Tab-separated table of C-alpha atoms in Angstrom:
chain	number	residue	atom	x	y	z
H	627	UNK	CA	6.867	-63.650	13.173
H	628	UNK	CA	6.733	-63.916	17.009
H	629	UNK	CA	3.599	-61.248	19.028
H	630	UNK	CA	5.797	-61.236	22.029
H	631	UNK	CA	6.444	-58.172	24.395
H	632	UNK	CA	9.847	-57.213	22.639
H	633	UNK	CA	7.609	-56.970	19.173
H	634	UNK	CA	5.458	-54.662	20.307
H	635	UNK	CA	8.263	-52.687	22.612
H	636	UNK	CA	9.609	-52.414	19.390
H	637	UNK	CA	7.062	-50.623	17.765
H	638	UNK	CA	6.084	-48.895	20.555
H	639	UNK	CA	9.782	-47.408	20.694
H	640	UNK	CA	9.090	-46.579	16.607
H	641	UNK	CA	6.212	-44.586	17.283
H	642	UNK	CA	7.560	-42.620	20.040
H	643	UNK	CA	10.766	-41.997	17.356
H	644	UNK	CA	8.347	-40.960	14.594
H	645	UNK	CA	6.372	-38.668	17.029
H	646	UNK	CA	9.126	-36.688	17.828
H	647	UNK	CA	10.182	-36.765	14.560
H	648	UNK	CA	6.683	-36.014	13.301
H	649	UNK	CA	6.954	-32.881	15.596
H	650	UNK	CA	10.097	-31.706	14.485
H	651	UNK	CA	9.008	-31.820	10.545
H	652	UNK	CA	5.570	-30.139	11.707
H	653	UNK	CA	7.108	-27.412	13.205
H	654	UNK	CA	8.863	-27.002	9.713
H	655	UNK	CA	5.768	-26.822	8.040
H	656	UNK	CA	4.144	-24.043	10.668
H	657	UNK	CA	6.902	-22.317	10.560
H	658	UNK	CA	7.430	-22.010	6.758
H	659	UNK	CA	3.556	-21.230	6.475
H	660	UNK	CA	3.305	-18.739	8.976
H	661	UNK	CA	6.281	-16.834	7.741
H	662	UNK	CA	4.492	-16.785	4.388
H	663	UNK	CA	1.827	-15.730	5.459
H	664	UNK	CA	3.057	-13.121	7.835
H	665	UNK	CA	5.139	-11.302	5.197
H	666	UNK	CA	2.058	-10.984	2.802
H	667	UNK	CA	-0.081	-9.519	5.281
H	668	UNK	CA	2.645	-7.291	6.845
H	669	UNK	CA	3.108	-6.985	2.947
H	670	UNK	CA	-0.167	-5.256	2.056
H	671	UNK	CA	-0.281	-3.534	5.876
H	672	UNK	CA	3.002	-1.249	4.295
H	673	UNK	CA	1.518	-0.953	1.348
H	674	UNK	CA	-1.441	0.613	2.772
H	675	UNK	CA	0.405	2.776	5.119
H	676	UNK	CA	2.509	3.814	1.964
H	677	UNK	CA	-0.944	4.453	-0.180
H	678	UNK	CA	-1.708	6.964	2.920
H	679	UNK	CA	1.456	9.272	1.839
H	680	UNK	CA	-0.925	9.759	-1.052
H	681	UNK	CA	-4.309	9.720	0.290
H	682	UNK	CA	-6.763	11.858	-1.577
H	683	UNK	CA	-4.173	12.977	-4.562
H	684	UNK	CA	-5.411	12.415	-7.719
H	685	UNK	CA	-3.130	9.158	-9.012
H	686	UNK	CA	-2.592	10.677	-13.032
H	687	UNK	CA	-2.053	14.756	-11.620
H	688	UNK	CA	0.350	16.473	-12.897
H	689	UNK	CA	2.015	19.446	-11.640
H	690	UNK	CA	4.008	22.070	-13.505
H	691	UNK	CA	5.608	25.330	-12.221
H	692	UNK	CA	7.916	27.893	-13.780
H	693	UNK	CA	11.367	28.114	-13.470
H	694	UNK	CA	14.452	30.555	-14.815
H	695	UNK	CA	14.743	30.027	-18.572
H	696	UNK	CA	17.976	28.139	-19.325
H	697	UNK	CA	18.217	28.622	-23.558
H	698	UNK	CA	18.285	31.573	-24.952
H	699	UNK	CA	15.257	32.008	-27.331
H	700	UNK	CA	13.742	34.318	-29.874
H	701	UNK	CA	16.157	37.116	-28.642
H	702	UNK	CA	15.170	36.986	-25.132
H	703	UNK	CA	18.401	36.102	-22.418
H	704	UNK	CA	18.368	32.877	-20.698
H	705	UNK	CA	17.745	32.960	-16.899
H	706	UNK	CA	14.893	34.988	-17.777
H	707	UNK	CA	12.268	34.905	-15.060
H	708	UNK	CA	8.703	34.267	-15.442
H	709	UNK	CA	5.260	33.053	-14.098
H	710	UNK	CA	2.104	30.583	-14.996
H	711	UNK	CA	-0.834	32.457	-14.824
H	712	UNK	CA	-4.481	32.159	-14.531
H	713	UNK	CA	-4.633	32.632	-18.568
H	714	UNK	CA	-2.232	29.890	-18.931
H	715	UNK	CA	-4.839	27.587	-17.117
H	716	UNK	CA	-7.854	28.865	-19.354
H	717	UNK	CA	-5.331	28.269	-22.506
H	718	UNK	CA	-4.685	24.399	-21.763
H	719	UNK	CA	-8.426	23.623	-20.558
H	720	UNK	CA	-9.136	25.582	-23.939
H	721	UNK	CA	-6.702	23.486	-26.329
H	722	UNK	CA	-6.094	20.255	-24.914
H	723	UNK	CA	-9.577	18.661	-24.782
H	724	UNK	CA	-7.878	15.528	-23.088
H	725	UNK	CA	-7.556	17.150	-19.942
H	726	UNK	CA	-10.424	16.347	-17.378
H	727	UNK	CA	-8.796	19.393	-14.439
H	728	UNK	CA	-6.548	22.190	-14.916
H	729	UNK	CA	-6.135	24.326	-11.836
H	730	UNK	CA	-4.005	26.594	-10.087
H	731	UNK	CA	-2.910	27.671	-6.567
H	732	UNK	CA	-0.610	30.275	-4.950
H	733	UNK	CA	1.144	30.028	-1.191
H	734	UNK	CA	2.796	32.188	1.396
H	735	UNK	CA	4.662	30.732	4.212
H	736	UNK	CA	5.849	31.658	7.864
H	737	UNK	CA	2.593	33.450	8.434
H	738	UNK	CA	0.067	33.031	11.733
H	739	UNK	CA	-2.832	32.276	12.233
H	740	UNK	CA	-4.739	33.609	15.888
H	741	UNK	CA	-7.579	32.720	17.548
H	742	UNK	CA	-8.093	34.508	21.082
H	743	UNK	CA	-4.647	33.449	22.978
H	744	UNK	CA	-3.694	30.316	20.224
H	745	UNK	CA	-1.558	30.330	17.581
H	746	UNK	CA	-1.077	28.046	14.752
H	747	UNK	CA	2.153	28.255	12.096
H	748	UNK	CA	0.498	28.335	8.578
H	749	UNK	CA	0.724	28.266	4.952
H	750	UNK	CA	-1.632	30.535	3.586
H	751	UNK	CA	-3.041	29.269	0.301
H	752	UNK	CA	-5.278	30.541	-2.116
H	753	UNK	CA	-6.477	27.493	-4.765
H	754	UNK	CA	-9.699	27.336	-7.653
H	755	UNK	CA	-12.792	25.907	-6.639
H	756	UNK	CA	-11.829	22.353	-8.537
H	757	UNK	CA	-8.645	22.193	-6.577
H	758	UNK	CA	-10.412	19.055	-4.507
H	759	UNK	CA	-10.088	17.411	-7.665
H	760	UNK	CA	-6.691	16.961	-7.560
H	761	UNK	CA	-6.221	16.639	-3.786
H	762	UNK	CA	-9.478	15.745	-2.374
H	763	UNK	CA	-10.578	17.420	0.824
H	764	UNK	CA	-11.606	14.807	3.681
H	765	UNK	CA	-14.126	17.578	5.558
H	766	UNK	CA	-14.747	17.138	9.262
H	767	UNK	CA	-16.792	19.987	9.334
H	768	UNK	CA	-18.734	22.887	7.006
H	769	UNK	CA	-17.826	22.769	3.447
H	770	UNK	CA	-14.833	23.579	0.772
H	771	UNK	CA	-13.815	26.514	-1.223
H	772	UNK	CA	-16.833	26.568	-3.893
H	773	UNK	CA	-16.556	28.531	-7.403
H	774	UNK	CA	-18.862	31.850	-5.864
H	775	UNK	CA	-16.234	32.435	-3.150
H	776	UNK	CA	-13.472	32.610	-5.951
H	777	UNK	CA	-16.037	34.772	-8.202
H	778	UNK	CA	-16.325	36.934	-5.213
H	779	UNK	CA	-13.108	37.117	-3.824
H	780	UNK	CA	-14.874	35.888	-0.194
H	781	UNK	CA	-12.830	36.454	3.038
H	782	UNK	CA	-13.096	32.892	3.791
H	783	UNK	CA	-11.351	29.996	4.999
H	784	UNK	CA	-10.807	26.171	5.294
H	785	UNK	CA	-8.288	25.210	8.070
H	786	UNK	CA	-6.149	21.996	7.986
H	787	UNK	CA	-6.465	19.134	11.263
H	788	UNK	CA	-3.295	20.719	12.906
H	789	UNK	CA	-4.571	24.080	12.799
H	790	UNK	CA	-8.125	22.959	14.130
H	791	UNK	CA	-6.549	21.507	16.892
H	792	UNK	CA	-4.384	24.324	18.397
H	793	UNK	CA	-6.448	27.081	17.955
H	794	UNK	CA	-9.834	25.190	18.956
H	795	UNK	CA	-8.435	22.714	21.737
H	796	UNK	CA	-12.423	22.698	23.192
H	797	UNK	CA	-12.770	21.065	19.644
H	798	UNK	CA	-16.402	21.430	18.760
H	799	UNK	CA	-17.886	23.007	14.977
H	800	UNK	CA	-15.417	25.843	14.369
H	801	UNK	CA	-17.694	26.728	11.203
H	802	UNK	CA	-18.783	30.456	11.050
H	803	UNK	CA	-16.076	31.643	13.728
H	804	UNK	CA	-13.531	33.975	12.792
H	805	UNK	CA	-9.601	33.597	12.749
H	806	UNK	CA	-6.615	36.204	12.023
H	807	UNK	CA	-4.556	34.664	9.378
H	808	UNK	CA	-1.275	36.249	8.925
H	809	UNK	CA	-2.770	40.383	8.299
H	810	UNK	CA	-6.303	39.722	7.924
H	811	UNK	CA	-9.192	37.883	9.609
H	812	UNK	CA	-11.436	35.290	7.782
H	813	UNK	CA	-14.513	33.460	8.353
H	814	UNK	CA	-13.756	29.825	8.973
H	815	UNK	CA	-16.325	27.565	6.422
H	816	UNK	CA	-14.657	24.133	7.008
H	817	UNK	CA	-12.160	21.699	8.091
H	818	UNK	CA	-10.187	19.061	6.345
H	819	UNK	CA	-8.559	16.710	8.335
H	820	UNK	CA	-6.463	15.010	5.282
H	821	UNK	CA	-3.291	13.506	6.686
H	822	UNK	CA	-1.726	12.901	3.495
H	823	UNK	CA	1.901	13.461	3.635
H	824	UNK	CA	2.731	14.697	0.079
H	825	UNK	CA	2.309	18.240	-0.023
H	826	UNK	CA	1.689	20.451	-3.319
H	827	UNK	CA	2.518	23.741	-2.285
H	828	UNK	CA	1.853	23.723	1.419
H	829	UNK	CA	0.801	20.597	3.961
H	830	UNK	CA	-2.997	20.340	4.237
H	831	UNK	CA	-2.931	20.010	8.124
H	832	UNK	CA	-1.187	23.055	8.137
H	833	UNK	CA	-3.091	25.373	5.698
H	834	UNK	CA	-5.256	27.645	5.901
H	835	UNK	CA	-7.492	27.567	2.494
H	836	UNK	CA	-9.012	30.588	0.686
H	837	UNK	CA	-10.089	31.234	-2.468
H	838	UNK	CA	-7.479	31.914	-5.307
H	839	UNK	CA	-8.472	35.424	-6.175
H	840	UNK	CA	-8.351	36.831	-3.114
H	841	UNK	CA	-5.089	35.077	-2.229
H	842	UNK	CA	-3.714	36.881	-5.498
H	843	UNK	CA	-4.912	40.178	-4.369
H	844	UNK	CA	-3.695	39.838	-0.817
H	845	UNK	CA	-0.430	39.125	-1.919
H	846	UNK	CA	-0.379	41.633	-5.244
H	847	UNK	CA	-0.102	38.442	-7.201
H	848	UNK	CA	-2.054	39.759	-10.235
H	849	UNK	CA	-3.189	37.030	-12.305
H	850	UNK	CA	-0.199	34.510	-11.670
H	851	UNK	CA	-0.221	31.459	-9.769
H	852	UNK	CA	2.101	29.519	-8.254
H	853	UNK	CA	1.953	26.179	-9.352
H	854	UNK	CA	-0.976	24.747	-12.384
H	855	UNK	CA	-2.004	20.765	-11.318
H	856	UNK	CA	-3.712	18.815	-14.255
H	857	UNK	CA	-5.445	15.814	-14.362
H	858	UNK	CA	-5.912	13.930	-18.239
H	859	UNK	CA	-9.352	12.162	-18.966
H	860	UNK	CA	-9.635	7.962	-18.038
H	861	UNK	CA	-7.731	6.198	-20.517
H	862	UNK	CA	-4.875	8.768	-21.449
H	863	UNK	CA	-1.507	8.682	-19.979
H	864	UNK	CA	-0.310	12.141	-18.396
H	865	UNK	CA	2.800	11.826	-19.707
H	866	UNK	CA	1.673	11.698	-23.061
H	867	UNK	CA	0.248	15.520	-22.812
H	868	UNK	CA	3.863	16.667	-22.144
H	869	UNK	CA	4.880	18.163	-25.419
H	870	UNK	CA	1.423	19.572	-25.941
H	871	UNK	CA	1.208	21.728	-22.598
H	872	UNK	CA	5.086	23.093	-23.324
H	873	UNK	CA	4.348	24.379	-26.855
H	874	UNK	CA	1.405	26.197	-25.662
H	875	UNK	CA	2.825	27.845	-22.876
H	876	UNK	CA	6.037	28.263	-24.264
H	877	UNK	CA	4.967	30.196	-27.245
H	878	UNK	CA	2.416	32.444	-24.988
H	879	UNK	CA	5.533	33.399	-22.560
H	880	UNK	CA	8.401	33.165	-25.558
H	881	UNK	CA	10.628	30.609	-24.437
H	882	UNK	CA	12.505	27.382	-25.918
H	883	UNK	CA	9.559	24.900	-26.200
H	884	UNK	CA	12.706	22.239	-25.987
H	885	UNK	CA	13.864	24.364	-22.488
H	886	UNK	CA	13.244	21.460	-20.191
H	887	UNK	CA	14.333	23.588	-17.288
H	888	UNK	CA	11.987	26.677	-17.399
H	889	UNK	CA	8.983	24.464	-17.243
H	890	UNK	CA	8.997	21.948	-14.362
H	891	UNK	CA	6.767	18.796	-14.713
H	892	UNK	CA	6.156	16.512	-11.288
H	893	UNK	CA	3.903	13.213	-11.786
H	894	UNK	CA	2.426	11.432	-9.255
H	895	UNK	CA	1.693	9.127	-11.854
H	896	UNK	CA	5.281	7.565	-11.732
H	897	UNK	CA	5.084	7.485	-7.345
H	898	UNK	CA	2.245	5.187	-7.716
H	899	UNK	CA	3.513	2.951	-10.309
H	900	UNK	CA	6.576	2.904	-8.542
H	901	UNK	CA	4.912	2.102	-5.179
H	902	UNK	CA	2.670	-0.799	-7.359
H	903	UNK	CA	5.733	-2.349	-8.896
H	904	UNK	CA	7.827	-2.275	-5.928
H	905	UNK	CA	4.857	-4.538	-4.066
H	906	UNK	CA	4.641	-6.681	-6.863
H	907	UNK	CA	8.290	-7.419	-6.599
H	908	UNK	CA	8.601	-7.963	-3.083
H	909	UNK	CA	4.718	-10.256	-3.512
H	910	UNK	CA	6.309	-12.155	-6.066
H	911	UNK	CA	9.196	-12.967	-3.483
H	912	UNK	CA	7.210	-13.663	-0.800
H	913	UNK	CA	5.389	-16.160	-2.573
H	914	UNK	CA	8.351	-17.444	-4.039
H	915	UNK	CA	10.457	-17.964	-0.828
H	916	UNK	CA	7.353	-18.974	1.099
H	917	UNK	CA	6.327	-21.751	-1.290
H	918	UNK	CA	10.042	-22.629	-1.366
H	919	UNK	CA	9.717	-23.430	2.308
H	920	UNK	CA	6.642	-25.273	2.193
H	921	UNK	CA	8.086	-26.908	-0.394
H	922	UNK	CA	11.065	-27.760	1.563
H	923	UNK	CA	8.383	-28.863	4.765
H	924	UNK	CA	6.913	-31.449	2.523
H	925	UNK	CA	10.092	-33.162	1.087
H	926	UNK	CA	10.706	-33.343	5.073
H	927	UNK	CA	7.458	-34.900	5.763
H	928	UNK	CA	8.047	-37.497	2.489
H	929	UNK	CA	11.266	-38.601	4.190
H	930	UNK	CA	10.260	-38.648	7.237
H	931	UNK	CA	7.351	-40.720	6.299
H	932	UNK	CA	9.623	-43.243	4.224
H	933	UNK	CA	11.859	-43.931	7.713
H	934	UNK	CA	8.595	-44.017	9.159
H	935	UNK	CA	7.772	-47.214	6.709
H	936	UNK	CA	10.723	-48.494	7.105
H	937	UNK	CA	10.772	-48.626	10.983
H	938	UNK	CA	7.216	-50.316	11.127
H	939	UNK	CA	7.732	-52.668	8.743
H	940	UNK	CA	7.058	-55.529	11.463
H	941	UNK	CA	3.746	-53.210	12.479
H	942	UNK	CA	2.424	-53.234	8.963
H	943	UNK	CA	3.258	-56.439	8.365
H	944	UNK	CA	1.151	-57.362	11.203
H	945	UNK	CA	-1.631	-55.630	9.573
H	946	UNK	CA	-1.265	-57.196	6.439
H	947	UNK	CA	-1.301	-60.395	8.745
H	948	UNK	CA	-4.700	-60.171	10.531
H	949	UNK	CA	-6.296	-59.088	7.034
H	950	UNK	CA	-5.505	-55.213	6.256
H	951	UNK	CA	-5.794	-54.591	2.641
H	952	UNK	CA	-3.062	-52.651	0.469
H	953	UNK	CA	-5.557	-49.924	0.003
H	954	UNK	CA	-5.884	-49.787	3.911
H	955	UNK	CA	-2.183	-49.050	4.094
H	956	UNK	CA	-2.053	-47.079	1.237
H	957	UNK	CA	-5.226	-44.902	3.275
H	958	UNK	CA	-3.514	-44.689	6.506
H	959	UNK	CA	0.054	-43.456	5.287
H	960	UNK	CA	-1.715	-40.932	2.928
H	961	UNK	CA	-3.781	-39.823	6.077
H	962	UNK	CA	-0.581	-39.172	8.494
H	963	UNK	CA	1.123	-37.741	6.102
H	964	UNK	CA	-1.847	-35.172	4.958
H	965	UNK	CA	-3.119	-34.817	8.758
H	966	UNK	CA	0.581	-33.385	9.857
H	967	UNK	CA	0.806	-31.193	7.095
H	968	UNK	CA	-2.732	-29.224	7.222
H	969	UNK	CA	-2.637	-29.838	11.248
H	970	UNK	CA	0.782	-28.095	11.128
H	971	UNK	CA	-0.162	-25.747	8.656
H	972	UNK	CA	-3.733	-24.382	10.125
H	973	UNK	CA	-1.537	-23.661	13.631
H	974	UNK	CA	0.585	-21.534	11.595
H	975	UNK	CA	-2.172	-19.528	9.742
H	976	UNK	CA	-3.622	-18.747	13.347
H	977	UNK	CA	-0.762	-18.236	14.578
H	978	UNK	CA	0.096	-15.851	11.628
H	979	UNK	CA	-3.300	-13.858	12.488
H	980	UNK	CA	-2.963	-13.335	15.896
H	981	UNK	CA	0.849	-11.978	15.098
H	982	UNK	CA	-0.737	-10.008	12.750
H	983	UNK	CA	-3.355	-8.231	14.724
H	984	UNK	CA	-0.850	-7.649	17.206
H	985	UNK	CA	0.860	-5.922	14.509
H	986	UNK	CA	-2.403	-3.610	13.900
H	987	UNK	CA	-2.769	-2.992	17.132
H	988	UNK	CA	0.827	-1.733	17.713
H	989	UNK	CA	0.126	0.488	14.410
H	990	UNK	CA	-2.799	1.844	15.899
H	991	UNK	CA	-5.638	0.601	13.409
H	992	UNK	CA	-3.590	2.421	10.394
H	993	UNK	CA	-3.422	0.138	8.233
H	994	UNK	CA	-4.980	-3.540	7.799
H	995	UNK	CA	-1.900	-6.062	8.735
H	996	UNK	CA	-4.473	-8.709	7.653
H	997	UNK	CA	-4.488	-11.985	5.299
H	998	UNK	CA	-7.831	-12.381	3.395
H	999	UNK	CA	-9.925	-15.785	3.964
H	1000	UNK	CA	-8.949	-16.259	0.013
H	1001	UNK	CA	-5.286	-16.415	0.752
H	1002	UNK	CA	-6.006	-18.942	3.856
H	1003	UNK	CA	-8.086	-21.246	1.861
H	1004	UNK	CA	-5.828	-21.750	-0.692
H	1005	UNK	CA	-3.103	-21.925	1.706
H	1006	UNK	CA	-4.911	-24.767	3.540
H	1007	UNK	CA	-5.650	-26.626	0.251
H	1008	UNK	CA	-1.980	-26.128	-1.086
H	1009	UNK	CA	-1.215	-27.775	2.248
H	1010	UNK	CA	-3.279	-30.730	1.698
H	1011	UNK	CA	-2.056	-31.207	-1.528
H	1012	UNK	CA	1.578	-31.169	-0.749
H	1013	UNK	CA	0.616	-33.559	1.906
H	1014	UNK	CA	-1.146	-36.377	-0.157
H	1015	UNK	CA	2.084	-35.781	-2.533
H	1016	UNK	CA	4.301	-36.020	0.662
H	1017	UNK	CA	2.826	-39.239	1.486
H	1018	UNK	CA	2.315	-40.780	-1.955
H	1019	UNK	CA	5.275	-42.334	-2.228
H	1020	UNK	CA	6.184	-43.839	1.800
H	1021	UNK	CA	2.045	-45.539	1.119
H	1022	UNK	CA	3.038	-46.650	-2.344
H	1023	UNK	CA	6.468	-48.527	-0.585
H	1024	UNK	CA	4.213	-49.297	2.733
H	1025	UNK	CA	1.656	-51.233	0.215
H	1026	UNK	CA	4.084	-53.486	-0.875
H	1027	UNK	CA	4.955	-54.789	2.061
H	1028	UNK	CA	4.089	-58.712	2.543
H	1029	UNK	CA	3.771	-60.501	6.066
H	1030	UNK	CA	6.520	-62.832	4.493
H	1031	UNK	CA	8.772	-59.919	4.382
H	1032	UNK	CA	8.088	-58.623	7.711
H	1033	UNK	CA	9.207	-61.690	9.307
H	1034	UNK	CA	11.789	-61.547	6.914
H	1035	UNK	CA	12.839	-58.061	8.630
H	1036	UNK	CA	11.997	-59.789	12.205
């Protein structure tokens, strides 16, 4: 084997070829990486953003409200009109131990509320003290409806963000002021500024909050409510209660226990297991396409790294010459081939980050577009295994190569 300038020309033109090539299967690998990693942290950013739809509901409420009768039963007509009632709530706390809350509320709509020359557009809402249970109040200022302003019937009032806002634009502690809501004024005692966008009965930003007796006597409501929300103890299913909470108030209001349609049941149960296994799903095909990709990046870097062998044959077998071990080639091969892989790899998990925050940053801070340092590490390790893998078998053919053989090839 001749050392002359074409020799090393020759391998000088190989290792420009294998840079570029190099670059080419690198980019492969950041790309595949970053887009993995970009859907699962734009992955749990919707999720989050979703979870706010039902920020501070109760996951396991249920809520039930009457409807027409549509069987006739125990000679009453069907399309028979009726209402839940406070009694009904006292009945189910009273018989079905397994329920942790049962609560009711009642709503008007279209009313008013004034404050010097601002107006707000309402709902009017009258709820039990241990409403919060089900949808959890997130106070900015004073307090909630407690269980002595429903005792007393007390002419006050929680108001929603949206109502805060236009009639105190100053902003400022609105607590102990008074508003006119729809015909009457009330003492303001709080503000909740939850943004949640379910609504049961009337959208928190927009309410104005009182307690449920005097909402029934405002609006000659009696004793009925409009809507009963129930939460069941840790470790039983909602659903499960069903039959239970139809037999007692069917027989207390005489209709069809079996009349599905004059007693209306809503879970939120089933929105949040939806929500869960719809992110599981599209998780589980992230990962899947993601790790496909990688996957795909390393049998790129493999090949690459066996035309790499083959093109410095005359390189390595100079090596070999001048007293390079097997193990030494074996070492360096293994070391390319794991050094463009994690190289590649760490550019796309910052690069993923940074496309990320810009994400957050358009979404104003809502939600976390974010990857945890969990899912980077074992990113960066899956990367340096699929690189010693990707080079195992170019250093096992490089290792065999004798100085007899690159002459041979000279």
């Amino acid at each position: 084997m001749r050392l002359d300038k074409d020799t090393f020309r020759e391998i000088g033109d190989s290792l420009v070829r294998n840079r570029s090539r190099s670059l080419l299967t690198g980019f492969g690998i950041f790309w595949g990486l970053f887009m993995l990693l970009f859907l699962v942290g734009g992955g749990q950013g919707l999720k989050e953003l979703l979870g706010k739809n039902f920020e501070g509901f109760a996951s396991n409420a249920i809520v039930i409200f009457a409807d027409n009768t549509t069987k006739a039963y125990n000679g009453f007509r069907e399309d028979r009109s009726w209402n839940l009632t406070q009694d009904d709530i006292l009945r189910l706390k009273t018989l079905i131990p397994e329920l942790e809350t049962a609560t009711g509320a009642v709503s008007a709509w279209g009313w008013t509320a004034v404050r010097n020359a601002h107006t707000s557009s309402i709902v009017f809402k009258g709820i039990n003290a241990d409403y919060e249970k089900i949808e959890t109040p997130r106070l900015k200022y004073g307090r909630y409806i407690t269980e002595a302003d429903v005792m007393t019937e007390r002419k006050v009032c929680v108001i929603g963000k949206k109502v805060y806002e236009e009639l105190f634009p100053e902003g400022g502690d609105p607590c102990g002021q008074t508003i006119k809501a729809g015909p009457v004024f009330l003492k303001i005692v709080g503000v909740d500024f939850s943004t949640g966008n379910i609504n049961i009965n009337g959208d928190a930003s927009s309410a104005v909050v009182v307690p449920v007796s005097y909402a029934q006597r405002l609006l000659n409501r009696g004793k009925n409510v409009d809507i009963v929300c129930l939460t069941a103890k840790a470790g039983i299913k909602s659903s499960s209660l069903e039959s239970r909470i139809r037999h007692i108030v069917a027989r207390e209001h005489s209709f069809d226990p079996t009349d599905k349609g004059a007693l209306i049941f809503f879970y939120l149960e089933q929105f949040f297991n939806m929500v869960d296994t719809l992110f599981r799903g599209v998780n589980f095909l992230v990962w899947l396409v993601g790790l496909g990709t990688l996957l795909a990046g390393a049998i790129g870097v493999s090949n690459i790294m066996m035309v790499t062998v083959k093109e410095r044959t005359v390189e390595i077998g100079i090596r070999r010459a001048i007293g390079a071990t097997p193990s030494d080639i074996l070492s360096q091969i293994m070391l390319e081939s794991v050094a463009l892989t994690v190289t590649a790899g760490s550019m796309g998990i910052v690069f993923s980050v940074l496309i990320l925050n810009l994400v957050e940053m358009i979404t104003k801070g809502q939600a976390a577009f974010q990857i945890n340092f969990g899912t980077a590490v074992l990113s960066a390790t899956l990367l340096a295994v699929l690189g010693m893998l990707a080079g195992l078998a170019p250093a096992l053919r490089a290792m065999k190569i004798r100085p007899v053989d690159a002459m041979r090839d000279e």
